[in-house]
């Protein structure tokens, strides 16, 4: 698997990142989806509400205007109420009539109605002083109504007031048709200030980037937002229709503008995730790096040790598992180093011994041939005793001169000392006693070659005077070890002598090398895993014990 | 543990980031905006004069950092809007006011505020101004600015016809003589302008100066007052000038305004308040002002057009409103009101406005403004006024005044009987 090929650091890094990113992304996506849903929903509601509000306002204005116009027309049609003459008012009653009409018009002037005027065919008008009829005649709506003879309604910019001209008015002109009277062929004009409505639409256009269009029932545009961008098919559109006149109010928001808010949210979430991602990467890198660096250090240390560099030491900073591991590693390296040192020492000793052996090697053939010749000579001369002695000596020497150091069975070793003892018996006669205590089954146990003979030799040369004494050899098992004890009742030795018994003698001092050799042999085979000790009491005797690990001759081969 | 805390705070940070992006804190409290108390102030002014009101409001805000003055410019719709807001019990805290007879029941009497606030220095105001803002001897408004009516004359035209400039203490005879000389119909040039459908209020100074009146001083009688020879004679004076062709009718429907004709140099004299003076200066008309002429030996009477400022009875912050009213009547604010005349003697003395020949006649007329206007004397004056207005309008067109005024009196008597 791919993941298995990655380094631990990368694995850890990836793991931490996943642990951080999964909840992060989930949270980010959820909060984005939720909040953009809320925002878009609200925006849509707001747009819908705005469209409805424009529609309602338009409806209200139109209702007011139509209602006002019909109420005024009803009043004007009542011949008993209106006695206007075919001229400007001149008399007291004219002025009173005018007054009444003006009051009627005033009464219909709701707060946002800019003006209500009754314009006679002569151009004289009722409804206030700040109206400039000359200028109004230039308005498109007036021309349209005069030309068609029908009521006209429209949104336009008034310029015909002496002051306080609103920016936009919704105007309604109704031609008056009466059978008689001054008002026949006159016009009723109602204009409503729609600046508030336009202000509302401006706010909408600005706030929502929406484009508003108001069309009359014939589909002619009464108002549309000025915009450089063309309407597009994917624009989001809300439509409202006024109850009066069936005017259409259309609010159109470009798709990208409508989703602008949710895009902003998206960006913020993205930035948030980005920042967190960076932080997460940094932290997981630092952490995994620190963690794996320790492991890597350990690995490098192991590599070095495996190359044989035992001076490697790990510095320990923490008490965690890696710290403990490093500690144990250091201890292990120390131990190995020590063991290696020992092995080296052993090898050195072995080589030295072999070298020394070679050094002492006299050509054995020469020696044996010479001994043989002497033996034959003795036999020919009829001296059986010398012949016997030489036979046993050659046997002893045979063992002694076999310099290949090896373990031999206890039985073989005992045979070797048997020859030695025969020689000694020929030499001293039966003045000494040798007792061997050993279980027969131990005869296959292993012991370094030529270890007993030097000890016996030592007894004969140093302990016994004139070969008199008792030698007791006991070999037995003791747990995992063989134990050999050699006891004599000779003259014993001083403590000083005892202390130097197993040490390497000065080169020029002859003799005394035997016991040192014995110890060396054991050391070569068993390292430190053996015990050799000697006790002695002057005039009483010496007691030597040796313990060494149990090994057996392979009797199968 | 440490690691976990880092991730947790990270998530929290992201969460907070996202959430804060979604919410916005729009809090709108009642009567408060940006932690400031809102004081509503309604005015009928528009254009440059509105600008002056707004500047005064800003000055007030500077001195009261926790207040935002919301200037509501009602313009032409002032009466409708103020009446509607009173009816809805949601009026502006402070407003311009002149028609105290109609609205005083919705206004807060100011006497107690004046009494406990000696800083206001009532002695510093021209006494006559308070007549206009008192109903039943209770004070409902503090004067903010005023004007009286004077005669504006075109010096260039006077020079052209070798007519001496009018002087203080002149008479209507001298006025008529000058007007006759200044008229040249071939040039469409006239000596005087008469408003074709005048506001009866403005004509009261003329009537008083001739010893007449529209209503008896106790406000209970019009017969023998409104149709008295003195009243009719005064009004007829204007109508006759039109009939004789030495005055032009202005200001009616499809008619030019007197100001426009005066600016174009085709009008010798016109009667007006302080309001157009800056416009004439800007139009570089070489003009002078003089007090109204007298009817022979009879004393000239002045009429005040005043702007007062009042507190609504339903205002929820009357103390703050009073603070604003006080500021509005303070020397500092009055000095800023350059569109009408200072109401404080101390400001007049300091700015030396009286020493300016163009402004002096307004104060001369103010000193003579001792009569009480008709609308303050009877609460049904508006109904009476409609008939009076019809009569006067007809007179202005050259008709005989006597029967018209008799008819107006007859038609109006019913409004006076209790």
mmCIF file with all atom_site columns, N, CA and C in Angstrom, chain B residues 132 199-210 212-215 234-235 301-303 371-377 381 388:
data_model
loop_
_atom_site.group_PDB
_atom_site.id
_atom_site.type_symbol
_atom_site.label_atom_id
_atom_site.label_alt_id
_atom_site.label_comp_id
_atom_site.label_asym_id
_atom_site.label_entity_id
_atom_site.label_seq_id
_atom_site.pdbx_PDB_ins_code
_atom_site.Cartn_x
_atom_site.Cartn_y
_atom_site.Cartn_z
_atom_site.occupancy
_atom_site.B_iso_or_equiv
_atom_site.pdbx_formal_charge
_atom_site.auth_seq_id
_atom_site.auth_comp_id
_atom_site.auth_asym_id
_atom_site.auth_atom_id
_atom_site.pdbx_PDB_model_num
ATOM 1  N N  . UNK B 1 132 ? -47.979 88.742  19.214 1.00 0.00 ? 132 UNK B N  1
ATOM 2  C CA . UNK B 1 132 ? -48.306 87.799  18.141 1.00 0.00 ? 132 UNK B CA 1
ATOM 3  C C  . UNK B 1 132 ? -48.226 86.350  18.586 1.00 0.00 ? 132 UNK B C  1
ATOM 4  N N  . UNK B 1 199 ? -53.334 88.940  0.322  1.00 0.00 ? 199 UNK B N  1
ATOM 5  C CA . UNK B 1 199 ? -53.608 88.399  1.653  1.00 0.00 ? 199 UNK B CA 1
ATOM 6  C C  . UNK B 1 199 ? -54.123 89.569  2.482  1.00 0.00 ? 199 UNK B C  1
ATOM 7  N N  . UNK B 1 200 ? -55.304 89.398  3.049  1.00 0.00 ? 200 UNK B N  1
ATOM 8  C CA . UNK B 1 200 ? -55.895 90.523  3.799  1.00 0.00 ? 200 UNK B CA 1
ATOM 9  C C  . UNK B 1 200 ? -55.020 90.940  4.973  1.00 0.00 ? 200 UNK B C  1
ATOM 10 N N  . UNK B 1 201 ? -54.231 89.987  5.474  1.00 0.00 ? 201 UNK B N  1
ATOM 11 C CA . UNK B 1 201 ? -53.350 90.282  6.610  1.00 0.00 ? 201 UNK B CA 1
ATOM 12 C C  . UNK B 1 201 ? -52.424 91.452  6.281  1.00 0.00 ? 201 UNK B C  1
ATOM 13 N N  . UNK B 1 202 ? -51.826 91.370  5.066  1.00 0.00 ? 202 UNK B N  1
ATOM 14 C CA . UNK B 1 202 ? -50.829 92.370  4.681  1.00 0.00 ? 202 UNK B CA 1
ATOM 15 C C  . UNK B 1 202 ? -51.429 93.781  4.559  1.00 0.00 ? 202 UNK B C  1
ATOM 16 N N  . UNK B 1 203 ? -52.729 93.857  4.314  1.00 0.00 ? 203 UNK B N  1
ATOM 17 C CA . UNK B 1 203 ? -53.362 95.166  4.082  1.00 0.00 ? 203 UNK B CA 1
ATOM 18 C C  . UNK B 1 203 ? -53.735 95.882  5.380  1.00 0.00 ? 203 UNK B C  1
ATOM 19 N N  . UNK B 1 204 ? -53.576 95.193  6.514  1.00 0.00 ? 204 UNK B N  1
ATOM 20 C CA . UNK B 1 204 ? -54.047 95.784  7.770  1.00 0.00 ? 204 UNK B CA 1
ATOM 21 C C  . UNK B 1 204 ? -53.301 97.058  8.146  1.00 0.00 ? 204 UNK B C  1
ATOM 22 N N  . UNK B 1 205 ? -52.005 97.106  7.863  1.00 0.00 ? 205 UNK B N  1
ATOM 23 C CA . UNK B 1 205 ? -51.240 98.299  8.218  1.00 0.00 ? 205 UNK B CA 1
ATOM 24 C C  . UNK B 1 205 ? -51.783 99.524  7.472  1.00 0.00 ? 205 UNK B C  1
ATOM 25 N N  . UNK B 1 206 ? -52.173 99.279  6.195  1.00 0.00 ? 206 UNK B N  1
ATOM 26 C CA . UNK B 1 206 ? -52.739 100.362 5.386  1.00 0.00 ? 206 UNK B CA 1
ATOM 27 C C  . UNK B 1 206 ? -54.054 100.853 6.008  1.00 0.00 ? 206 UNK B C  1
ATOM 28 N N  . UNK B 1 207 ? -54.895 99.885  6.380  1.00 0.00 ? 207 UNK B N  1
ATOM 29 C CA . UNK B 1 207 ? -56.210 100.218 6.943  1.00 0.00 ? 207 UNK B CA 1
ATOM 30 C C  . UNK B 1 207 ? -56.057 100.940 8.285  1.00 0.00 ? 207 UNK B C  1
ATOM 31 N N  . UNK B 1 208 ? -55.187 100.406 9.134  1.00 0.00 ? 208 UNK B N  1
ATOM 32 C CA . UNK B 1 208 ? -54.967 101.032 10.455 1.00 0.00 ? 208 UNK B CA 1
ATOM 33 C C  . UNK B 1 208 ? -54.461 102.472 10.291 1.00 0.00 ? 208 UNK B C  1
ATOM 34 N N  . UNK B 1 209 ? -53.563 102.657 9.320  1.00 0.00 ? 209 UNK B N  1
ATOM 35 C CA . UNK B 1 209 ? -52.987 103.988 9.137  1.00 0.00 ? 209 UNK B CA 1
ATOM 36 C C  . UNK B 1 209 ? -54.043 105.025 8.782  1.00 0.00 ? 209 UNK B C  1
ATOM 37 N N  . UNK B 1 210 ? -55.160 104.552 8.180  1.00 0.00 ? 210 UNK B N  1
ATOM 38 C CA . UNK B 1 210 ? -56.236 105.479 7.845  1.00 0.00 ? 210 UNK B CA 1
ATOM 39 C C  . UNK B 1 210 ? -57.268 105.539 8.967  1.00 0.00 ? 210 UNK B C  1
ATOM 40 N N  . UNK B 1 212 ? -58.845 102.951 10.158 1.00 0.00 ? 212 UNK B N  1
ATOM 41 C CA . UNK B 1 212 ? -59.836 101.897 10.037 1.00 0.00 ? 212 UNK B CA 1
ATOM 42 C C  . UNK B 1 212 ? -59.351 100.596 10.635 1.00 0.00 ? 212 UNK B C  1
ATOM 43 N N  . UNK B 1 213 ? -60.209 99.568  10.474 1.00 0.00 ? 213 UNK B N  1
ATOM 44 C CA . UNK B 1 213 ? -59.820 98.236  10.955 1.00 0.00 ? 213 UNK B CA 1
ATOM 45 C C  . UNK B 1 213 ? -60.747 97.204  10.329 1.00 0.00 ? 213 UNK B C  1
ATOM 46 N N  . UNK B 1 214 ? -60.401 95.943  10.389 1.00 0.00 ? 214 UNK B N  1
ATOM 47 C CA . UNK B 1 214 ? -61.290 94.897  9.876  1.00 0.00 ? 214 UNK B CA 1
ATOM 48 C C  . UNK B 1 214 ? -62.256 94.416  10.947 1.00 0.00 ? 214 UNK B C  1
ATOM 49 N N  . UNK B 1 215 ? -61.893 94.639  12.211 1.00 0.00 ? 215 UNK B N  1
ATOM 50 C CA . UNK B 1 215 ? -62.711 94.110  13.305 1.00 0.00 ? 215 UNK B CA 1
ATOM 51 C C  . UNK B 1 215 ? -62.520 95.015  14.522 1.00 0.00 ? 215 UNK B C  1
ATOM 52 N N  . UNK B 1 234 ? -59.122 103.167 2.440  1.00 0.00 ? 234 UNK B N  1
ATOM 53 C CA . UNK B 1 234 ? -57.753 102.670 2.357  1.00 0.00 ? 234 UNK B CA 1
ATOM 54 C C  . UNK B 1 234 ? -57.610 101.592 1.291  1.00 0.00 ? 234 UNK B C  1
ATOM 55 N N  . UNK B 1 235 ? -58.545 100.641 1.267  1.00 0.00 ? 235 UNK B N  1
ATOM 56 C CA . UNK B 1 235 ? -58.468 99.547  0.289  1.00 0.00 ? 235 UNK B CA 1
ATOM 57 C C  . UNK B 1 235 ? -58.711 100.087 -1.122 1.00 0.00 ? 235 UNK B C  1
ATOM 58 N N  . UNK B 1 301 ? -49.296 103.282 10.825 1.00 0.00 ? 301 UNK B N  1
ATOM 59 C CA . UNK B 1 301 ? -49.316 102.087 11.679 1.00 0.00 ? 301 UNK B CA 1
ATOM 60 C C  . UNK B 1 301 ? -48.535 100.946 11.014 1.00 0.00 ? 301 UNK B C  1
ATOM 61 N N  . UNK B 1 302 ? -47.786 100.249 11.829 1.00 0.00 ? 302 UNK B N  1
ATOM 62 C CA . UNK B 1 302 ? -46.980 99.135  11.294 1.00 0.00 ? 302 UNK B CA 1
ATOM 63 C C  . UNK B 1 302 ? -47.635 97.777  11.570 1.00 0.00 ? 302 UNK B C  1
ATOM 64 N N  . UNK B 1 303 ? -47.191 96.784  10.826 1.00 0.00 ? 303 UNK B N  1
ATOM 65 C CA . UNK B 1 303 ? -47.700 95.407  10.982 1.00 0.00 ? 303 UNK B CA 1
ATOM 66 C C  . UNK B 1 303 ? -46.499 94.466  11.007 1.00 0.00 ? 303 UNK B C  1
ATOM 67 N N  . UNK B 1 371 ? -50.948 97.840  16.880 1.00 0.00 ? 371 UNK B N  1
ATOM 68 C CA . UNK B 1 371 ? -52.284 97.249  16.741 1.00 0.00 ? 371 UNK B CA 1
ATOM 69 C C  . UNK B 1 371 ? -52.214 95.729  16.714 1.00 0.00 ? 371 UNK B C  1
ATOM 70 N N  . UNK B 1 372 ? -53.308 95.112  17.105 1.00 0.00 ? 372 UNK B N  1
ATOM 71 C CA . UNK B 1 372 ? -53.368 93.654  17.102 1.00 0.00 ? 372 UNK B CA 1
ATOM 72 C C  . UNK B 1 372 ? -54.068 93.184  15.837 1.00 0.00 ? 372 UNK B C  1
ATOM 73 N N  . UNK B 1 373 ? -53.443 92.255  15.105 1.00 0.00 ? 373 UNK B N  1
ATOM 74 C CA . UNK B 1 373 ? -54.059 91.779  13.854 1.00 0.00 ? 373 UNK B CA 1
ATOM 75 C C  . UNK B 1 373 ? -55.383 91.080  14.117 1.00 0.00 ? 373 UNK B C  1
ATOM 76 N N  . UNK B 1 374 ? -56.232 91.091  13.122 1.00 0.00 ? 374 UNK B N  1
ATOM 77 C CA . UNK B 1 374 ? -57.598 90.595  13.265 1.00 0.00 ? 374 UNK B CA 1
ATOM 78 C C  . UNK B 1 374 ? -57.634 89.122  13.669 1.00 0.00 ? 374 UNK B C  1
ATOM 79 N N  . UNK B 1 375 ? -56.725 88.293  13.117 1.00 0.00 ? 375 UNK B N  1
ATOM 80 C CA . UNK B 1 375 ? -56.830 86.844  13.367 1.00 0.00 ? 375 UNK B CA 1
ATOM 81 C C  . UNK B 1 375 ? -56.579 86.498  14.834 1.00 0.00 ? 375 UNK B C  1
ATOM 82 N N  . UNK B 1 376 ? -55.902 87.413  15.570 1.00 0.00 ? 376 UNK B N  1
ATOM 83 C CA . UNK B 1 376 ? -55.664 87.150  16.986 1.00 0.00 ? 376 UNK B CA 1
ATOM 84 C C  . UNK B 1 376 ? -56.863 87.548  17.838 1.00 0.00 ? 376 UNK B C  1
ATOM 85 N N  . UNK B 1 377 ? -57.827 88.276  17.188 1.00 0.00 ? 377 UNK B N  1
ATOM 86 C CA . UNK B 1 377 ? -58.922 88.815  17.987 1.00 0.00 ? 377 UNK B CA 1
ATOM 87 C C  . UNK B 1 377 ? -60.165 87.935  17.955 1.00 0.00 ? 377 UNK B C  1
ATOM 88 N N  . UNK B 1 381 ? -61.963 83.947  12.616 1.00 0.00 ? 381 UNK B N  1
ATOM 89 C CA . UNK B 1 381 ? -61.512 84.936  11.638 1.00 0.00 ? 381 UNK B CA 1
ATOM 90 C C  . UNK B 1 381 ? -61.358 84.331  10.243 1.00 0.00 ? 381 UNK B C  1
ATOM 91 N N  . UNK B 1 388 ? -64.243 88.672  3.297  1.00 0.00 ? 388 UNK B N  1
ATOM 92 C CA . UNK B 1 388 ? -63.472 89.914  3.185  1.00 0.00 ? 388 UNK B CA 1
ATOM 93 C C  . UNK B 1 388 ? -62.552 89.836  1.970  1.00 0.00 ? 388 UNK B C  1
#
